[in-house]
Each structure stands twice: as structure tokens, then as C-alpha cells.
Amino acid sequence: QVQLVESGGGLVQPGGSLTLSCTASRTIFRFNTMGWYRRAPGKQRDLVASISSTGTTNYAVSGKGRFTISRDNTKNTMLLRMNSLKPEDTAVYYCNYRDVNHNDWGQGTQVTVSS
């Protein structure tokens, strides 16, 4: 199992920005996809954005144009830059690592956008 450590969540005002970080316990250089998912209270966990080891990105409509996903393979780290945050972005955000042998999740980090 790949251990995933997340940080960067917290409380932010509407219109503000946060950057979430996820660090993996193994190299993320080759043959994988990493992503950020979120789950609001009473809702299912949904994709926010993903990025492959070759740099291909995918964004959910909810964050497209406001969120940017990136990765630093040397540091085994994935980032999610969130701008223009809205109250409806409030959720627990989860890091995901997926390759041919893994589908692993971080513990989640809380993001709260005040009204």
C-alpha cells in the first residue's frame, strides 16, 4: 500500500485560495495517476482533478478554471491550487494514488469556506 500524507486544508473566506499537498511514500515518477477527490457531508466522494505521470490532467466541471493540479515527481508530491473558493467547495479532500497494483487513499484534509 502507498502511504499518502495530506496537508494544506483549513478555513478560508469566499474568494480566497488554498493549496493542498499530498506526499507519497514511494516514487510517483512512472505509470500512475494521482488525483484529488472530495466528499461533502451527505454526498458521495467525487473527483476534483487528476494528473497522470506523463502530465495529462482532468478536471471536474465544478473546479475547472479555478483549480490547478500539478505534481513534483522528484519530491513525490502532488498539489492542488484552489482559487476563488466558494462555500460549496467545503468538503473533505482526499489524495488518491492509482497504478496497476494500487488504488490507495489518504486520510483526507478538511477545507471549509465560510459564508
mmCIF file of N, CA and C in Angstrom:
data_model
loop_
_atom_site.group_PDB
_atom_site.id
_atom_site.type_symbol
_atom_site.label_atom_id
_atom_site.label_comp_id
_atom_site.label_asym_id
_atom_site.label_seq_id
_atom_site.Cartn_x
_atom_site.Cartn_y
_atom_site.Cartn_z
ATOM 1 N N GLN A 1 0.823 -1.177 0.000
ATOM 2 C CA GLN A 1 0.000 0.000 0.000
ATOM 3 C C GLN A 1 0.875 1.251 0.000
ATOM 4 N N VAL A 2 0.454 2.239 -0.772
ATOM 5 C CA VAL A 2 1.153 3.509 -0.826
ATOM 6 C C VAL A 2 0.577 4.415 0.255
ATOM 7 N N GLN A 3 1.446 4.897 1.122
ATOM 8 C CA GLN A 3 1.017 5.833 2.148
ATOM 9 C C GLN A 3 0.979 7.241 1.569
ATOM 10 N N LEU A 4 -0.097 7.960 1.851
ATOM 11 C CA LEU A 4 -0.317 9.291 1.320
ATOM 12 C C LEU A 4 -0.572 10.248 2.474
ATOM 13 N N VAL A 5 0.228 11.289 2.561
ATOM 14 C CA VAL A 5 0.132 12.266 3.636
ATOM 15 C C VAL A 5 -0.304 13.594 3.051
ATOM 16 N N GLU A 6 -1.412 14.111 3.554
ATOM 17 C CA GLU A 6 -2.010 15.328 3.037
ATOM 18 C C GLU A 6 -1.844 16.474 4.017
ATOM 19 N N SER A 7 -1.786 17.682 3.476
ATOM 20 C CA SER A 7 -1.728 18.880 4.291
ATOM 21 C C SER A 7 -2.270 20.052 3.488
ATOM 22 N N GLY A 8 -2.521 21.162 4.162
ATOM 23 C CA GLY A 8 -2.908 22.396 3.500
ATOM 24 C C GLY A 8 -4.354 22.804 3.667
ATOM 25 N N GLY A 9 -5.182 21.942 4.240
ATOM 26 C CA GLY A 9 -6.568 22.306 4.456
ATOM 27 C C GLY A 9 -6.711 23.334 5.557
ATOM 28 N N GLY A 10 -7.910 23.872 5.672
ATOM 29 C CA GLY A 10 -8.177 24.857 6.697
ATOM 30 C C GLY A 10 -9.405 25.672 6.381
ATOM 31 N N LEU A 11 -9.524 26.785 7.073
ATOM 32 C CA LEU A 11 -10.645 27.710 6.919
ATOM 33 C C LEU A 11 -10.219 28.882 6.048
ATOM 34 N N VAL A 12 -11.044 29.217 5.070
ATOM 35 C CA VAL A 12 -10.750 30.317 4.168
ATOM 36 C C VAL A 12 -12.044 31.047 3.837
ATOM 37 N N GLN A 13 -11.945 32.340 3.593
ATOM 38 C CA GLN A 13 -13.109 33.132 3.219
ATOM 39 C C GLN A 13 -13.458 32.925 1.753
ATOM 40 N N PRO A 14 -14.723 33.108 1.396
ATOM 41 C CA PRO A 14 -15.082 33.038 -0.027
ATOM 42 C C PRO A 14 -14.218 33.970 -0.862
ATOM 43 N N GLY A 15 -13.794 33.470 -2.010
ATOM 44 C CA GLY A 15 -12.896 34.209 -2.874
ATOM 45 C C GLY A 15 -11.427 33.992 -2.587
ATOM 46 N N GLY A 16 -11.120 33.354 -1.486
ATOM 47 C CA GLY A 16 -9.744 33.105 -1.117
ATOM 48 C C GLY A 16 -9.159 31.894 -1.816
ATOM 49 N N SER A 17 -7.930 31.573 -1.443
ATOM 50 C CA SER A 17 -7.190 30.490 -2.082
ATOM 51 C C SER A 17 -6.559 29.579 -1.043
ATOM 52 N N LEU A 18 -6.397 28.330 -1.415
ATOM 53 C CA LEU A 18 -5.665 27.348 -0.638
ATOM 54 C C LEU A 18 -4.875 26.462 -1.591
ATOM 55 N N THR A 19 -3.781 25.910 -1.094
ATOM 56 C CA THR A 19 -3.030 24.906 -1.824
ATOM 57 C C THR A 19 -2.927 23.652 -0.968
ATOM 58 N N LEU A 20 -3.452 22.548 -1.478
ATOM 59 C CA LEU A 20 -3.363 21.265 -0.810
ATOM 60 C C LEU A 20 -2.152 20.506 -1.325
ATOM 61 N N SER A 21 -1.531 19.745 -0.435
ATOM 62 C CA SER A 21 -0.350 18.977 -0.769
ATOM 63 C C SER A 21 -0.550 17.519 -0.375
ATOM 64 N N CYS A 22 -0.053 16.621 -1.202
ATOM 65 C CA CYS A 22 -0.085 15.186 -0.928
ATOM 66 C C CYS A 22 1.283 14.610 -1.252
ATOM 67 N N THR A 23 1.891 13.945 -0.276
ATOM 68 C CA THR A 23 3.194 13.327 -0.465
ATOM 69 C C THR A 23 3.061 11.819 -0.344
ATOM 70 N N ALA A 24 3.592 11.104 -1.315
ATOM 71 C CA ALA A 24 3.508 9.652 -1.367
ATOM 72 C C ALA A 24 4.765 9.015 -0.793
ATOM 73 N N SER A 25 4.607 7.793 -0.295
ATOM 74 C CA SER A 25 5.707 7.067 0.342
ATOM 75 C C SER A 25 6.607 6.348 -0.649
ATOM 76 N N ARG A 26 6.322 6.450 -1.916
ATOM 77 C CA ARG A 26 7.129 5.820 -2.939
ATOM 78 C C ARG A 26 7.255 6.767 -4.117
ATOM 79 N N THR A 27 8.131 6.431 -5.040
ATOM 80 C CA THR A 27 8.277 7.260 -6.225
ATOM 81 C C THR A 27 6.974 7.296 -7.016
ATOM 82 N N ILE A 28 6.657 8.462 -7.545
ATOM 83 C CA ILE A 28 5.467 8.613 -8.382
ATOM 84 C C ILE A 28 5.854 8.928 -9.819
ATOM 85 N N PHE A 29 7.097 8.639 -10.158
ATOM 86 C CA PHE A 29 7.627 9.070 -11.444
ATOM 87 C C PHE A 29 6.941 8.386 -12.627
ATOM 88 N N ARG A 30 6.650 7.091 -12.498
ATOM 89 C CA ARG A 30 6.205 6.319 -13.663
ATOM 90 C C ARG A 30 4.836 5.671 -13.475
ATOM 91 N N PHE A 31 4.079 5.635 -14.554
ATOM 92 C CA PHE A 31 2.969 4.713 -14.773
ATOM 93 C C PHE A 31 1.905 4.772 -13.680
ATOM 94 N N ASN A 32 1.407 5.959 -13.412
ATOM 95 C CA ASN A 32 0.370 6.102 -12.409
ATOM 96 C C ASN A 32 -0.476 7.328 -12.686
ATOM 97 N N THR A 33 -1.592 7.383 -12.000
ATOM 98 C CA THR A 33 -2.432 8.566 -11.972
ATOM 99 C C THR A 33 -2.676 8.950 -10.521
ATOM 100 N N MET A 34 -2.509 10.209 -10.210
ATOM 101 C CA MET A 34 -2.845 10.721 -8.902
ATOM 102 C C MET A 34 -3.969 11.739 -9.049
ATOM 103 N N GLY A 35 -4.754 11.863 -8.000
ATOM 104 C CA GLY A 35 -5.879 12.769 -8.088
ATOM 105 C C GLY A 35 -6.354 13.248 -6.735
ATOM 106 N N TRP A 36 -7.141 14.302 -6.792
ATOM 107 C CA TRP A 36 -7.837 14.828 -5.634
ATOM 108 C C TRP A 36 -9.327 14.567 -5.787
ATOM 109 N N TYR A 37 -9.915 14.031 -4.733
ATOM 110 C CA TYR A 37 -11.349 13.812 -4.635
ATOM 111 C C TYR A 37 -11.869 14.559 -3.418
ATOM 112 N N ARG A 38 -13.158 14.820 -3.388
ATOM 113 C CA ARG A 38 -13.732 15.468 -2.219
ATOM 114 C C ARG A 38 -15.095 14.880 -1.889
ATOM 115 N N ARG A 39 -15.445 14.972 -0.609
ATOM 116 C CA ARG A 39 -16.729 14.496 -0.135
ATOM 117 C C ARG A 39 -17.310 15.521 0.829
ATOM 118 N N ALA A 40 -18.432 16.080 0.445
ATOM 119 C CA ALA A 40 -19.181 16.970 1.312
ATOM 120 C C ALA A 40 -20.131 16.138 2.166
ATOM 121 N N PRO A 41 -20.548 16.660 3.317
ATOM 122 C CA PRO A 41 -21.466 15.914 4.175
ATOM 123 C C PRO A 41 -22.721 15.492 3.426
ATOM 124 N N GLY A 42 -23.062 14.208 3.528
ATOM 125 C CA GLY A 42 -24.249 13.688 2.884
ATOM 126 C C GLY A 42 -24.111 13.408 1.407
ATOM 127 N N LYS A 43 -22.918 13.566 0.855
ATOM 128 C CA LYS A 43 -22.700 13.345 -0.572
ATOM 129 C C LYS A 43 -21.612 12.304 -0.796
ATOM 130 N N GLN A 44 -21.565 11.764 -1.997
ATOM 131 C CA GLN A 44 -20.545 10.789 -2.345
ATOM 132 C C GLN A 44 -19.219 11.478 -2.623
ATOM 133 N N ARG A 45 -18.164 10.683 -2.620
ATOM 134 C CA ARG A 45 -16.842 11.197 -2.931
ATOM 135 C C ARG A 45 -16.685 11.312 -4.445
ATOM 136 N N ASP A 46 -16.353 12.501 -4.911
ATOM 137 C CA ASP A 46 -16.283 12.786 -6.338
ATOM 138 C C ASP A 46 -14.906 13.301 -6.721
ATOM 139 N N LEU A 47 -14.543 13.057 -7.956
ATOM 140 C CA LEU A 47 -13.279 13.544 -8.495
ATOM 141 C C LEU A 47 -13.275 15.072 -8.559
ATOM 142 N N VAL A 48 -12.176 15.671 -8.126
ATOM 143 C CA VAL A 48 -11.929 17.091 -8.313
ATOM 144 C C VAL A 48 -10.997 17.311 -9.500
ATOM 145 N N ALA A 49 -9.868 16.615 -9.497
ATOM 146 C CA ALA A 49 -8.896 16.719 -10.576
ATOM 147 C C ALA A 49 -7.941 15.546 -10.493
ATOM 148 N N SER A 50 -7.362 15.172 -11.616
ATOM 149 C CA SER A 50 -6.370 14.111 -11.649
ATOM 150 C C SER A 50 -5.247 14.492 -12.590
ATOM 151 N N ILE A 51 -4.109 13.841 -12.394
ATOM 152 C CA ILE A 51 -2.942 14.094 -13.233
ATOM 153 C C ILE A 51 -2.142 12.809 -13.355
ATOM 154 N N SER A 52 -1.776 12.456 -14.571
ATOM 155 C CA SER A 52 -1.002 11.253 -14.801
ATOM 156 C C SER A 52 0.483 11.531 -14.642
ATOM 157 N N SER A 53 1.264 10.460 -14.626
ATOM 158 C CA SER A 53 2.710 10.602 -14.510
ATOM 159 C C SER A 53 3.326 11.260 -15.732
ATOM 160 N N THR A 54 2.596 11.307 -16.833
ATOM 161 C CA THR A 54 3.056 11.992 -18.031
ATOM 162 C C THR A 54 2.531 13.418 -18.136
ATOM 163 N N GLY A 55 1.720 13.850 -17.172
ATOM 164 C CA GLY A 55 1.266 15.221 -17.131
ATOM 165 C C GLY A 55 -0.124 15.486 -17.661
ATOM 166 N N THR A 56 -0.834 14.459 -18.084
ATOM 167 C CA THR A 56 -2.193 14.638 -18.566
ATOM 168 C C THR A 56 -3.124 14.941 -17.401
ATOM 169 N N THR A 57 -3.906 16.010 -17.516
ATOM 170 C CA THR A 57 -4.792 16.437 -16.442
ATOM 171 C C THR A 57 -6.248 16.285 -16.826
ATOM 172 N N ASN A 58 -7.078 16.147 -15.805
ATOM 173 C CA ASN A 58 -8.516 16.077 -15.971
ATOM 174 C C ASN A 58 -9.162 16.806 -14.803
ATOM 175 N N TYR A 59 -10.166 17.646 -15.091
ATOM 176 C CA TYR A 59 -10.821 18.439 -14.068
ATOM 177 C C TYR A 59 -12.317 18.218 -14.096
ATOM 178 N N ALA A 60 -12.905 18.149 -12.923
ATOM 179 C CA ALA A 60 -14.347 18.191 -12.820
ATOM 180 C C ALA A 60 -14.838 19.586 -13.178
ATOM 181 N N VAL A 61 -16.062 19.663 -13.679
ATOM 182 C CA VAL A 61 -16.631 20.943 -14.066
ATOM 183 C C VAL A 61 -16.650 21.912 -12.884
ATOM 184 N N SER A 62 -16.895 21.405 -11.686
ATOM 185 C CA SER A 62 -17.033 22.255 -10.513
ATOM 186 C C SER A 62 -15.801 23.106 -10.242
ATOM 187 N N GLY A 63 -14.624 22.584 -10.548
ATOM 188 C CA GLY A 63 -13.391 23.300 -10.278
ATOM 189 C C GLY A 63 -12.655 23.801 -11.503
ATOM 190 N N LYS A 64 -13.129 23.448 -12.666
ATOM 191 C CA LYS A 64 -12.433 23.815 -13.883
ATOM 192 C C LYS A 64 -12.368 25.329 -14.029
ATOM 193 N N GLY A 65 -11.164 25.841 -14.283
ATOM 194 C CA GLY A 65 -10.955 27.273 -14.384
ATOM 195 C C GLY A 65 -10.574 27.928 -13.077
ATOM 196 N N ARG A 66 -10.790 27.254 -11.948
ATOM 197 C CA ARG A 66 -10.427 27.777 -10.639
ATOM 198 C C ARG A 66 -9.317 26.967 -9.975
ATOM 199 N N PHE A 67 -9.276 25.673 -10.272
ATOM 200 C CA PHE A 67 -8.327 24.769 -9.626
ATOM 201 C C PHE A 67 -7.239 24.353 -10.610
ATOM 202 N N THR A 68 -6.046 24.142 -10.078
ATOM 203 C CA THR A 68 -4.927 23.673 -10.880
ATOM 204 C C THR A 68 -4.231 22.532 -10.155
ATOM 205 N N ILE A 69 -4.104 21.396 -10.823
ATOM 206 C CA ILE A 69 -3.413 20.252 -10.257
ATOM 207 C C ILE A 69 -2.022 20.163 -10.867
ATOM 208 N N SER A 70 -1.054 19.779 -10.047
ATOM 209 C CA SER A 70 0.316 19.646 -10.513
ATOM 210 C C SER A 70 1.019 18.582 -9.685
ATOM 211 N N ARG A 71 2.195 18.194 -10.135
ATOM 212 C CA ARG A 71 2.960 17.204 -9.383
ATOM 213 C C ARG A 71 4.441 17.487 -9.527
ATOM 214 N N ASP A 72 5.170 17.164 -8.480
ATOM 215 C CA ASP A 72 6.622 17.241 -8.470
ATOM 216 C C ASP A 72 7.121 15.824 -8.230
ATOM 217 N N ASN A 73 7.491 15.144 -9.287
ATOM 218 C CA ASN A 73 7.858 13.740 -9.174
ATOM 219 C C ASN A 73 9.139 13.539 -8.369
ATOM 220 N N THR A 74 10.030 14.517 -8.397
ATOM 221 C CA THR A 74 11.253 14.419 -7.609
ATOM 222 C C THR A 74 10.963 14.383 -6.117
ATOM 223 N N LYS A 75 9.943 15.132 -5.695
ATOM 224 C CA LYS A 75 9.557 15.190 -4.284
ATOM 225 C C LYS A 75 8.423 14.237 -3.937
ATOM 226 N N ASN A 76 7.955 13.455 -4.900
ATOM 227 C CA ASN A 76 6.839 12.525 -4.701
ATOM 228 C C ASN A 76 5.603 13.248 -4.175
ATOM 229 N N THR A 77 5.340 14.421 -4.721
ATOM 230 C CA THR A 77 4.309 15.298 -4.191
ATOM 231 C C THR A 77 3.358 15.754 -5.286
ATOM 232 N N MET A 78 2.088 15.816 -4.930
ATOM 233 C CA MET A 78 1.049 16.354 -5.796
ATOM 234 C C MET A 78 0.401 17.536 -5.094
ATOM 235 N N LEU A 79 0.084 18.582 -5.859
ATOM 236 C CA LEU A 79 -0.521 19.786 -5.322
ATOM 237 C C LEU A 79 -1.867 20.058 -5.988
ATOM 238 N N LEU A 80 -2.738 20.710 -5.247
ATOM 239 C CA LEU A 80 -3.974 21.245 -5.797
ATOM 240 C C LEU A 80 -4.077 22.700 -5.375
ATOM 241 N N ARG A 81 -3.934 23.599 -6.327
ATOM 242 C CA ARG A 81 -4.105 25.021 -6.091
ATOM 243 C C ARG A 81 -5.558 25.384 -6.333
ATOM 244 N N MET A 82 -6.212 25.925 -5.330
ATOM 245 C CA MET A 82 -7.620 26.267 -5.402
ATOM 246 C C MET A 82 -7.774 27.775 -5.243
ATOM 247 N N ASN A 83 -8.291 28.411 -6.270
ATOM 248 C CA ASN A 83 -8.546 29.844 -6.263
ATOM 249 C C ASN A 83 -10.044 30.111 -6.292
ATOM 250 N N SER A 84 -10.414 31.332 -5.928
ATOM 251 C CA SER A 84 -11.809 31.776 -5.977
ATOM 252 C C SER A 84 -12.734 30.790 -5.285
ATOM 253 N N LEU A 85 -12.373 30.400 -4.085
ATOM 254 C CA LEU A 85 -13.119 29.377 -3.372
ATOM 255 C C LEU A 85 -14.518 29.850 -3.015
ATOM 256 N N LYS A 86 -15.447 28.909 -3.061
ATOM 257 C CA LYS A 86 -16.852 29.154 -2.786
ATOM 258 C C LYS A 86 -17.299 28.304 -1.603
ATOM 259 N N PRO A 87 -18.363 28.707 -0.911
ATOM 260 C CA PRO A 87 -18.853 27.880 0.194
ATOM 261 C C PRO A 87 -19.151 26.441 -0.221
ATOM 262 N N GLU A 88 -19.609 26.225 -1.442
ATOM 263 C CA GLU A 88 -19.913 24.878 -1.900
ATOM 264 C C GLU A 88 -18.672 24.025 -2.128
ATOM 265 N N ASP A 89 -17.482 24.614 -2.035
ATOM 266 C CA ASP A 89 -16.248 23.841 -2.072
ATOM 267 C C ASP A 89 -15.930 23.191 -0.729
ATOM 268 N N THR A 90 -16.684 23.517 0.303
ATOM 269 C CA THR A 90 -16.457 22.941 1.616
ATOM 270 C C THR A 90 -16.623 21.424 1.558
ATOM 271 N N ALA A 91 -15.588 20.701 1.973
ATOM 272 C CA ALA A 91 -15.597 19.245 1.901
ATOM 273 C C ALA A 91 -14.317 18.717 2.520
ATOM 274 N N VAL A 92 -14.275 17.408 2.699
ATOM 275 C CA VAL A 92 -13.027 16.728 3.000
ATOM 276 C C VAL A 92 -12.393 16.345 1.675
ATOM 277 N N TYR A 93 -11.144 16.719 1.492
ATOM 278 C CA TYR A 93 -10.429 16.464 0.254
ATOM 279 C C TYR A 93 -9.456 15.306 0.456
ATOM 280 N N TYR A 94 -9.488 14.343 -0.469
ATOM 281 C CA TYR A 94 -8.705 13.116 -0.370
ATOM 282 C C TYR A 94 -7.717 13.005 -1.517
ATOM 283 N N CYS A 95 -6.518 12.573 -1.195
ATOM 284 C CA CYS A 95 -5.495 12.262 -2.184
ATOM 285 C C CYS A 95 -5.628 10.802 -2.608
ATOM 286 N N ASN A 96 -5.469 10.537 -3.895
ATOM 287 C CA ASN A 96 -5.554 9.186 -4.434
ATOM 288 C C ASN A 96 -4.340 8.874 -5.296
ATOM 289 N N TYR A 97 -3.833 7.657 -5.154
ATOM 290 C CA TYR A 97 -2.759 7.141 -5.987
ATOM 291 C C TYR A 97 -3.229 5.850 -6.630
ATOM 292 N N ARG A 98 -3.081 5.750 -7.944
ATOM 293 C CA ARG A 98 -3.542 4.571 -8.657
ATOM 294 C C ARG A 98 -2.525 4.150 -9.702
ATOM 295 N N ASP A 99 -2.138 2.873 -9.654
ATOM 296 C CA ASP A 99 -1.366 2.277 -10.734
ATOM 297 C C ASP A 99 -1.850 0.844 -10.926
ATOM 298 N N VAL A 100 -1.108 0.033 -11.650
ATOM 299 C CA VAL A 100 -1.575 -1.307 -11.976
ATOM 300 C C VAL A 100 -1.770 -2.157 -10.725
ATOM 301 N N ASN A 101 -1.068 -1.855 -9.643
ATOM 302 C CA ASN A 101 -1.127 -2.656 -8.426
ATOM 303 C C ASN A 101 -1.699 -1.938 -7.213
ATOM 304 N N HIS A 102 -2.099 -0.696 -7.359
ATOM 305 C CA HIS A 102 -2.541 0.078 -6.212
ATOM 306 C C HIS A 102 -3.753 0.919 -6.539
ATOM 307 N N ASN A 103 -4.558 1.154 -5.541
ATOM 308 C CA ASN A 103 -5.603 2.157 -5.554
ATOM 309 C C ASN A 103 -5.768 2.623 -4.105
ATOM 310 N N ASP A 104 -4.960 3.599 -3.720
ATOM 311 C CA ASP A 104 -4.807 3.960 -2.316
ATOM 312 C C ASP A 104 -5.236 5.388 -2.066
ATOM 313 N N TRP A 105 -5.625 5.635 -0.807
ATOM 314 C CA TRP A 105 -6.209 6.905 -0.415
ATOM 315 C C TRP A 105 -5.525 7.476 0.803
ATOM 316 N N GLY A 106 -5.452 8.802 0.852
ATOM 317 C CA GLY A 106 -5.024 9.483 2.048
ATOM 318 C C GLY A 106 -6.152 9.579 3.052
ATOM 319 N N GLN A 107 -5.843 10.156 4.197
ATOM 320 C CA GLN A 107 -6.814 10.242 5.288
ATOM 321 C C GLN A 107 -7.814 11.377 5.103
ATOM 322 N N GLY A 108 -7.528 12.288 4.211
ATOM 323 C CA GLY A 108 -8.385 13.424 3.963
ATOM 324 C C GLY A 108 -7.966 14.646 4.758
ATOM 325 N N THR A 109 -8.231 15.814 4.197
ATOM 326 C CA THR A 109 -7.979 17.075 4.875
ATOM 327 C C THR A 109 -9.187 17.985 4.676
ATOM 328 N N GLN A 110 -9.602 18.626 5.751
ATOM 329 C CA GLN A 110 -10.824 19.427 5.733
ATOM 330 C C GLN A 110 -10.565 20.793 5.119
ATOM 331 N N VAL A 111 -11.415 21.170 4.185
ATOM 332 C CA VAL A 111 -11.439 22.518 3.627
ATOM 333 C C VAL A 111 -12.797 23.126 3.941
ATOM 334 N N THR A 112 -12.791 24.264 4.616
ATOM 335 C CA THR A 112 -14.022 24.958 4.964
ATOM 336 C C THR A 112 -13.968 26.374 4.412
ATOM 337 N N VAL A 113 -14.948 26.726 3.610
ATOM 338 C CA VAL A 113 -15.066 28.060 3.033
ATOM 339 C C VAL A 113 -16.251 28.738 3.704
ATOM 340 N N SER A 114 -15.988 29.801 4.418
ATOM 341 C CA SER A 114 -17.020 30.463 5.204
ATOM 342 C C SER A 114 -18.007 31.203 4.316
ATOM 343 N N SER A 115 -19.199 31.383 4.848
ATOM 344 C CA SER A 115 -20.247 32.052 4.103
ATOM 345 C C SER A 115 -20.073 33.562 4.131
#
